[in-house]
Amino acid sequence: MYSRVDRTGEIAWKIANYLWRYRHLRELKAIGEVVRALLQELGPTFIKLGQVASTRPDLLPEELCQQLRELQDQAGLMSPEEVKVQVQRGLGRSVEELFAYFDWQPLASASIAQVHLAILPSGEKVAVKIKRAGIERQINGDLVALERLLPYLQKVRVIQETLDSEQLYQQFRRIIRRELDFSAEGLAVEHFAFLYRECPWPVRLPRVFWEYSSKDVLTMEYIAGEKLSVLAEREEWEQRRQLARHWLGVFLYPLFNVGVFHADPHPGNILVDGEGKIVLLDFGAVGRFDQQFREQVAQLMVALWRQRTDEVVELTLKMGQPRGRVDFYRLFEDLACLLERTRGMGRGKISFGQIIQGMVGIAVNHQIRMPPPFFLLGKALLLAEGLAVQLDPEINILEVAEPLGRQALVREWQGWWQDLPRWWGEWQKLNRDLPRQMHVILEQLARGEMRFIFHHRNLQWLYDMLEVISSRLALSMIVAAITVGSALILHAGFGPKVFGYPVLGVSGFLVSTLFGAWMAMILLKKVK
């Protein structure tokens, strides 16, 4: 029987055990290896947590991110009996009633779901994605346990120094709950299929069979195809070169049109069918940008292609949120050095994904917080670019991205008149509401009812320091009181004696000496 209380205790015990066993570690790489082993031991929820954390170098040091990227799902196969039960629960009917044929040997297996090949009564081949038994309850229980433990984990020094645990937890909770709802993935597939209707590159997405789908079971068209990595070893040079450009075009097309992109384009999710069309699978992870950020990404592509450092600096500050005073000239110098390194490379040697990762590192160093989708885009670009490079080592992603970015900007500029009604409505609302709101504010000021609320930021270190100081002062006063009391007892000769000395007085001196030596050792250790 699964118990959230027991699970919380188990998680707390394992974390405390690791913290105690490896408390002397200071090198980030070694700490990363320990964290990776701990997450692997805690199970699928924490493996997913580590994978999400690996995409956020603004919250964790890069050395930790590198270790977490090596986390892999390790899940056993569901038995046929478990599959039958899950299908019955998810769709309300048995496997035998729903499918003319069902292959009990899975096509793929991961920590959250398992995929099986099947044939519908109408004859269509389908891939049936089935959620693992008990996985949703386990993940929800782990999320509750994490939420309970978060205040205590934030007080651990090594965690305070290496990550923003609250923000990471909130992002992970949103992602994992979205992945648990298979109906959301089905809707994402249909949304992308709609976006690709006018795509100039050949692309194909599986059809969703909603009558055989629910939040726990997703049934989609089965499309046979080959991985790009396989074609890279077999096809002729010109075909590989063309396929690489087709793939990058397919990946970038929805990004510049509506600001969405496939966030997990690893080799297993990208195939090529018998007609030469790019097949996209697994839309459990999707990145999204709003209109303003989409325009900024398009401007960034154009600025990088044209090597305009001043525009890159300006866009970095626009896209990010400075958390302190930014040294503009040092930021310009760092970004200029990054672009100069890429400019010095030969044609086709510029890695756009590495440029984005370099920009992320520079933003972190200058205390500029970039939005979470930007990091997701950086990871997805590295994966997409890696697939393209397998096909054509000389490809330059900016050659494909820059025209798309320029076209997107032209479309936005040409359609400015479509926003005129919205701007006019907002202006009218401002004219109508501003006088009334100013009147309310002035009345509150006149009556003395205006309140100002101040939020202290980044002062936790001060609170912790004051707590340590007050604790040491209290302990020092206790030691001093015991010492003075023991001296008075010795002087008065009160109580039972051993070798002519009062037992209470000698015991008091021993206790105060031990406490004093312990405090001195702590202070000397801090000085070192």
PDB file of C-alpha atoms in Angstrom, residues 4-177:
ATOM      1  CA  ARG A   4       2.640   9.513   1.232  1.00  0.00           C
ATOM      2  CA  VAL A   5       3.862   9.823   4.829  1.00  0.00           C
ATOM      3  CA  ASP A   6       6.124   6.785   4.451  1.00  0.00           C
ATOM      4  CA  ARG A   7       7.344   8.047   1.066  1.00  0.00           C
ATOM      5  CA  THR A   8       8.189  11.464   2.542  1.00  0.00           C
ATOM      6  CA  GLY A   9      10.168   9.782   5.297  1.00  0.00           C
ATOM      7  CA  GLU A  10      11.947   7.518   2.789  1.00  0.00           C
ATOM      8  CA  ILE A  11      12.935  10.486   0.591  1.00  0.00           C
ATOM      9  CA  ALA A  12      14.066  12.532   3.603  1.00  0.00           C
ATOM     10  CA  TRP A  13      16.134   9.625   4.944  1.00  0.00           C
ATOM     11  CA  LYS A  14      17.897   8.990   1.619  1.00  0.00           C
ATOM     12  CA  ILE A  15      18.660  12.685   1.075  1.00  0.00           C
ATOM     13  CA  ALA A  16      19.970  13.043   4.652  1.00  0.00           C
ATOM     14  CA  ASN A  17      22.044   9.879   4.256  1.00  0.00           C
ATOM     15  CA  TYR A  18      23.675  11.180   1.058  1.00  0.00           C
ATOM     16  CA  LEU A  19      24.268  14.635   2.568  1.00  0.00           C
ATOM     17  CA  TRP A  20      26.008  13.072   5.591  1.00  0.00           C
ATOM     18  CA  ARG A  21      28.069  10.522   3.627  1.00  0.00           C
ATOM     19  CA  TYR A  22      29.337  13.080   1.115  1.00  0.00           C
ATOM     20  CA  ARG A  23      29.389  16.190   3.342  1.00  0.00           C
ATOM     21  CA  HIS A  24      33.099  16.788   2.704  1.00  0.00           C
ATOM     22  CA  LEU A  25      32.768  17.066  -1.092  1.00  0.00           C
ATOM     23  CA  ARG A  26      33.537  20.506  -2.511  1.00  0.00           C
ATOM     24  CA  GLU A  27      34.227  19.847  -6.215  1.00  0.00           C
ATOM     25  CA  LEU A  28      31.082  20.455  -8.285  1.00  0.00           C
ATOM     26  CA  LYS A  29      31.733  17.530 -10.639  1.00  0.00           C
ATOM     27  CA  ALA A  30      31.934  15.101  -7.717  1.00  0.00           C
ATOM     28  CA  ILE A  31      28.803  16.629  -6.156  1.00  0.00           C
ATOM     29  CA  GLY A  32      27.021  16.226  -9.510  1.00  0.00           C
ATOM     30  CA  GLU A  33      27.899  12.519  -9.656  1.00  0.00           C
ATOM     31  CA  VAL A  34      26.484  12.023  -6.148  1.00  0.00           C
ATOM     32  CA  VAL A  35      23.295  13.955  -6.971  1.00  0.00           C
ATOM     33  CA  ARG A  36      22.829  11.888 -10.132  1.00  0.00           C
ATOM     34  CA  ALA A  37      23.190   8.634  -8.168  1.00  0.00           C
ATOM     35  CA  LEU A  38      20.712   9.894  -5.536  1.00  0.00           C
ATOM     36  CA  LEU A  39      18.069  10.853  -8.134  1.00  0.00           C
ATOM     37  CA  GLN A  40      18.519   7.507  -9.903  1.00  0.00           C
ATOM     38  CA  GLU A  41      17.930   5.719  -6.597  1.00  0.00           C
ATOM     39  CA  LEU A  42      14.831   7.785  -5.715  1.00  0.00           C
ATOM     40  CA  GLY A  43      12.999   6.697  -8.863  1.00  0.00           C
ATOM     41  CA  PRO A  44      11.255   7.991 -12.008  1.00  0.00           C
ATOM     42  CA  THR A  45       9.911  11.251 -10.539  1.00  0.00           C
ATOM     43  CA  PHE A  46      13.362  12.342  -9.481  1.00  0.00           C
ATOM     44  CA  ILE A  47      14.973  11.187 -12.719  1.00  0.00           C
ATOM     45  CA  LYS A  48      12.524  13.492 -14.538  1.00  0.00           C
ATOM     46  CA  LEU A  49      13.360  16.237 -12.040  1.00  0.00           C
ATOM     47  CA  GLY A  50      17.058  15.850 -12.834  1.00  0.00           C
ATOM     48  CA  GLN A  51      16.392  15.926 -16.581  1.00  0.00           C
ATOM     49  CA  VAL A  52      14.382  19.156 -16.213  1.00  0.00           C
ATOM     50  CA  ALA A  53      17.066  20.657 -13.977  1.00  0.00           C
ATOM     51  CA  SER A  54      19.758  19.873 -16.569  1.00  0.00           C
ATOM     52  CA  THR A  55      18.111  22.389 -18.941  1.00  0.00           C
ATOM     53  CA  ARG A  56      18.383  25.264 -16.427  1.00  0.00           C
ATOM     54  CA  PRO A  57      22.008  26.461 -16.113  1.00  0.00           C
ATOM     55  CA  ASP A  58      20.627  29.666 -14.599  1.00  0.00           C
ATOM     56  CA  LEU A  59      19.467  27.676 -11.555  1.00  0.00           C
ATOM     57  CA  LEU A  60      22.324  25.136 -11.313  1.00  0.00           C
ATOM     58  CA  PRO A  61      26.064  25.331 -12.036  1.00  0.00           C
ATOM     59  CA  GLU A  62      27.013  23.983 -15.479  1.00  0.00           C
ATOM     60  CA  GLU A  63      29.054  21.138 -13.908  1.00  0.00           C
ATOM     61  CA  LEU A  64      25.898  19.838 -12.201  1.00  0.00           C
ATOM     62  CA  CYS A  65      23.862  20.212 -15.398  1.00  0.00           C
ATOM     63  CA  GLN A  66      26.397  18.102 -17.318  1.00  0.00           C
ATOM     64  CA  GLN A  67      26.083  15.265 -14.803  1.00  0.00           C
ATOM     65  CA  LEU A  68      22.275  15.407 -14.766  1.00  0.00           C
ATOM     66  CA  ARG A  69      22.112  15.173 -18.578  1.00  0.00           C
ATOM     67  CA  GLU A  70      23.419  11.601 -18.219  1.00  0.00           C
ATOM     68  CA  LEU A  71      20.316  10.493 -16.281  1.00  0.00           C
ATOM     69  CA  GLN A  72      18.428   7.729 -18.099  1.00  0.00           C
ATOM     70  CA  ASP A  73      15.005   6.190 -17.532  1.00  0.00           C
ATOM     71  CA  GLN A  74      15.305   2.666 -16.172  1.00  0.00           C
ATOM     72  CA  ALA A  75      11.912   0.974 -16.095  1.00  0.00           C
ATOM     73  CA  GLY A  76      10.929  -2.646 -16.364  1.00  0.00           C
ATOM     74  CA  LEU A  77       8.293  -3.857 -18.819  1.00  0.00           C
ATOM     75  CA  MET A  78       4.632  -4.023 -17.853  1.00  0.00           C
ATOM     76  CA  SER A  79       3.181  -7.517 -17.949  1.00  0.00           C
ATOM     77  CA  PRO A  80       0.272  -8.306 -20.336  1.00  0.00           C
ATOM     78  CA  GLU A  81      -2.060  -8.476 -17.328  1.00  0.00           C
ATOM     79  CA  GLU A  82      -1.067  -4.950 -16.241  1.00  0.00           C
ATOM     80  CA  VAL A  83      -1.538  -3.667 -19.804  1.00  0.00           C
ATOM     81  CA  LYS A  84      -5.026  -5.194 -19.958  1.00  0.00           C
ATOM     82  CA  VAL A  85      -6.002  -3.556 -16.663  1.00  0.00           C
ATOM     83  CA  GLN A  86      -4.690  -0.135 -17.730  1.00  0.00           C
ATOM     84  CA  VAL A  87      -6.498  -0.254 -21.095  1.00  0.00           C
ATOM     85  CA  GLN A  88      -9.739  -1.300 -19.370  1.00  0.00           C
ATOM     86  CA  ARG A  89      -9.409   1.567 -16.877  1.00  0.00           C
ATOM     87  CA  GLY A  90      -8.457   4.128 -19.500  1.00  0.00           C
ATOM     88  CA  LEU A  91     -10.944   3.262 -22.250  1.00  0.00           C
ATOM     89  CA  GLY A  92     -13.691   1.383 -20.443  1.00  0.00           C
ATOM     90  CA  ARG A  93     -13.400  -1.703 -22.672  1.00  0.00           C
ATOM     91  CA  SER A  94     -11.067  -4.674 -22.920  1.00  0.00           C
ATOM     92  CA  VAL A  95      -8.153  -5.019 -25.331  1.00  0.00           C
ATOM     93  CA  GLU A  96      -9.982  -7.798 -27.179  1.00  0.00           C
ATOM     94  CA  GLU A  97     -13.045  -5.600 -27.729  1.00  0.00           C
ATOM     95  CA  LEU A  98     -11.070  -2.573 -28.908  1.00  0.00           C
ATOM     96  CA  PHE A  99      -8.432  -4.045 -31.225  1.00  0.00           C
ATOM     97  CA  ALA A 100      -8.401  -6.684 -33.940  1.00  0.00           C
ATOM     98  CA  TYR A 101      -4.743  -7.371 -33.095  1.00  0.00           C
ATOM     99  CA  PHE A 102      -2.544  -6.312 -30.176  1.00  0.00           C
ATOM    100  CA  ASP A 103       1.208  -6.978 -29.908  1.00  0.00           C
ATOM    101  CA  TRP A 104       2.090  -7.633 -26.276  1.00  0.00           C
ATOM    102  CA  GLN A 105       5.773  -6.990 -26.960  1.00  0.00           C
ATOM    103  CA  PRO A 106       6.194  -3.195 -26.541  1.00  0.00           C
ATOM    104  CA  LEU A 107       7.703  -0.999 -29.256  1.00  0.00           C
ATOM    105  CA  ALA A 108       9.136   1.325 -26.581  1.00  0.00           C
ATOM    106  CA  SER A 109       9.146   1.584 -22.805  1.00  0.00           C
ATOM    107  CA  ALA A 110       9.872   4.491 -20.441  1.00  0.00           C
ATOM    108  CA  SER A 111       9.215   5.420 -16.825  1.00  0.00           C
ATOM    109  CA  ILE A 112       5.752   6.913 -17.462  1.00  0.00           C
ATOM    110  CA  ALA A 113       4.350   4.852 -20.356  1.00  0.00           C
ATOM    111  CA  GLN A 114       4.750   1.891 -22.664  1.00  0.00           C
ATOM    112  CA  VAL A 115       3.936   1.814 -26.404  1.00  0.00           C
ATOM    113  CA  HIS A 116       2.405  -1.202 -28.204  1.00  0.00           C
ATOM    114  CA  LEU A 117       1.595  -1.900 -31.846  1.00  0.00           C
ATOM    115  CA  ALA A 118      -2.042  -2.756 -32.565  1.00  0.00           C
ATOM    116  CA  ILE A 119      -4.575  -2.955 -35.427  1.00  0.00           C
ATOM    117  CA  LEU A 120      -8.022  -1.388 -35.206  1.00  0.00           C
ATOM    118  CA  PRO A 121     -11.158  -3.246 -36.375  1.00  0.00           C
ATOM    119  CA  SER A 122     -11.134  -0.927 -39.413  1.00  0.00           C
ATOM    120  CA  GLY A 123      -7.677  -2.200 -40.372  1.00  0.00           C
ATOM    121  CA  GLU A 124      -5.473   0.824 -39.473  1.00  0.00           C
ATOM    122  CA  LYS A 125      -2.166   0.119 -37.763  1.00  0.00           C
ATOM    123  CA  VAL A 126      -1.845   2.146 -34.575  1.00  0.00           C
ATOM    124  CA  ALA A 127       0.660   2.805 -31.778  1.00  0.00           C
ATOM    125  CA  VAL A 128      -1.024   2.616 -28.359  1.00  0.00           C
ATOM    126  CA  LYS A 129       0.674   4.587 -25.569  1.00  0.00           C
ATOM    127  CA  ILE A 130      -0.386   3.218 -22.168  1.00  0.00           C
ATOM    128  CA  LYS A 131       0.337   4.897 -18.838  1.00  0.00           C
ATOM    129  CA  ARG A 132       2.050   2.700 -16.264  1.00  0.00           C
ATOM    130  CA  ALA A 133      -0.033   1.347 -13.406  1.00  0.00           C
ATOM    131  CA  GLY A 134       0.253   3.517 -10.297  1.00  0.00           C
ATOM    132  CA  ILE A 135       2.730   5.967 -11.854  1.00  0.00           C
ATOM    133  CA  GLU A 136       0.411   8.994 -11.530  1.00  0.00           C
ATOM    134  CA  ARG A 137      -0.245   8.318  -7.874  1.00  0.00           C
ATOM    135  CA  GLN A 138       3.447   7.784  -7.244  1.00  0.00           C
ATOM    136  CA  ILE A 139       4.440  11.021  -8.980  1.00  0.00           C
ATOM    137  CA  ASN A 140       1.735  13.026  -7.178  1.00  0.00           C
ATOM    138  CA  GLY A 141       2.887  11.531  -3.885  1.00  0.00           C
ATOM    139  CA  ASP A 142       6.500  12.441  -4.668  1.00  0.00           C
ATOM    140  CA  LEU A 143       5.437  16.004  -5.528  1.00  0.00           C
ATOM    141  CA  VAL A 144       3.664  16.318  -2.171  1.00  0.00           C
ATOM    142  CA  ALA A 145       6.726  14.916  -0.408  1.00  0.00           C
ATOM    143  CA  LEU A 146       9.008  17.363  -2.244  1.00  0.00           C
ATOM    144  CA  GLU A 147       6.749  20.274  -1.307  1.00  0.00           C
ATOM    145  CA  ARG A 148       6.900  19.240   2.354  1.00  0.00           C
ATOM    146  CA  LEU A 149      10.676  18.836   2.310  1.00  0.00           C
ATOM    147  CA  LEU A 150      11.418  21.981   0.277  1.00  0.00           C
ATOM    148  CA  PRO A 151      11.600  24.418   3.262  1.00  0.00           C
ATOM    149  CA  TYR A 152      14.111  22.112   4.988  1.00  0.00           C
ATOM    150  CA  LEU A 153      16.166  21.467   1.833  1.00  0.00           C
ATOM    151  CA  GLN A 154      16.476  25.226   1.243  1.00  0.00           C
ATOM    152  CA  LYS A 155      18.297  25.517   4.588  1.00  0.00           C
ATOM    153  CA  VAL A 156      20.983  22.996   3.588  1.00  0.00           C
ATOM    154  CA  ARG A 157      24.111  24.974   2.786  1.00  0.00           C
ATOM    155  CA  VAL A 158      25.203  23.020  -0.303  1.00  0.00           C
ATOM    156  CA  ILE A 159      21.690  23.346  -1.784  1.00  0.00           C
ATOM    157  CA  GLN A 160      21.552  27.078  -1.012  1.00  0.00           C
ATOM    158  CA  GLU A 161      24.855  27.586  -2.816  1.00  0.00           C
ATOM    159  CA  THR A 162      24.093  25.526  -5.927  1.00  0.00           C
ATOM    160  CA  LEU A 163      20.443  25.911  -6.958  1.00  0.00           C
ATOM    161  CA  ASP A 164      17.203  27.899  -6.815  1.00  0.00           C
ATOM    162  CA  SER A 165      15.121  24.999  -5.516  1.00  0.00           C
ATOM    163  CA  GLU A 166      11.746  26.796  -5.342  1.00  0.00           C
ATOM    164  CA  GLN A 167      11.721  27.909  -8.996  1.00  0.00           C
ATOM    165  CA  LEU A 168      13.004  24.528 -10.172  1.00  0.00           C
ATOM    166  CA  TYR A 169      10.245  22.726  -8.238  1.00  0.00           C
ATOM    167  CA  GLN A 170       7.489  24.925  -9.694  1.00  0.00           C
ATOM    168  CA  GLN A 171       8.708  24.396 -13.270  1.00  0.00           C
ATOM    169  CA  PHE A 172       9.067  20.643 -12.754  1.00  0.00           C
ATOM    170  CA  ARG A 173       5.557  20.317 -11.308  1.00  0.00           C
ATOM    171  CA  ARG A 174       4.036  22.018 -14.355  1.00  0.00           C
ATOM    172  CA  ILE A 175       6.010  19.870 -16.814  1.00  0.00           C
ATOM    173  CA  ILE A 176       5.439  16.499 -15.134  1.00  0.00           C
ATOM    174  CA  ARG A 177       1.682  17.031 -14.722  1.00  0.00           C
TER     175      ARG A 177
END
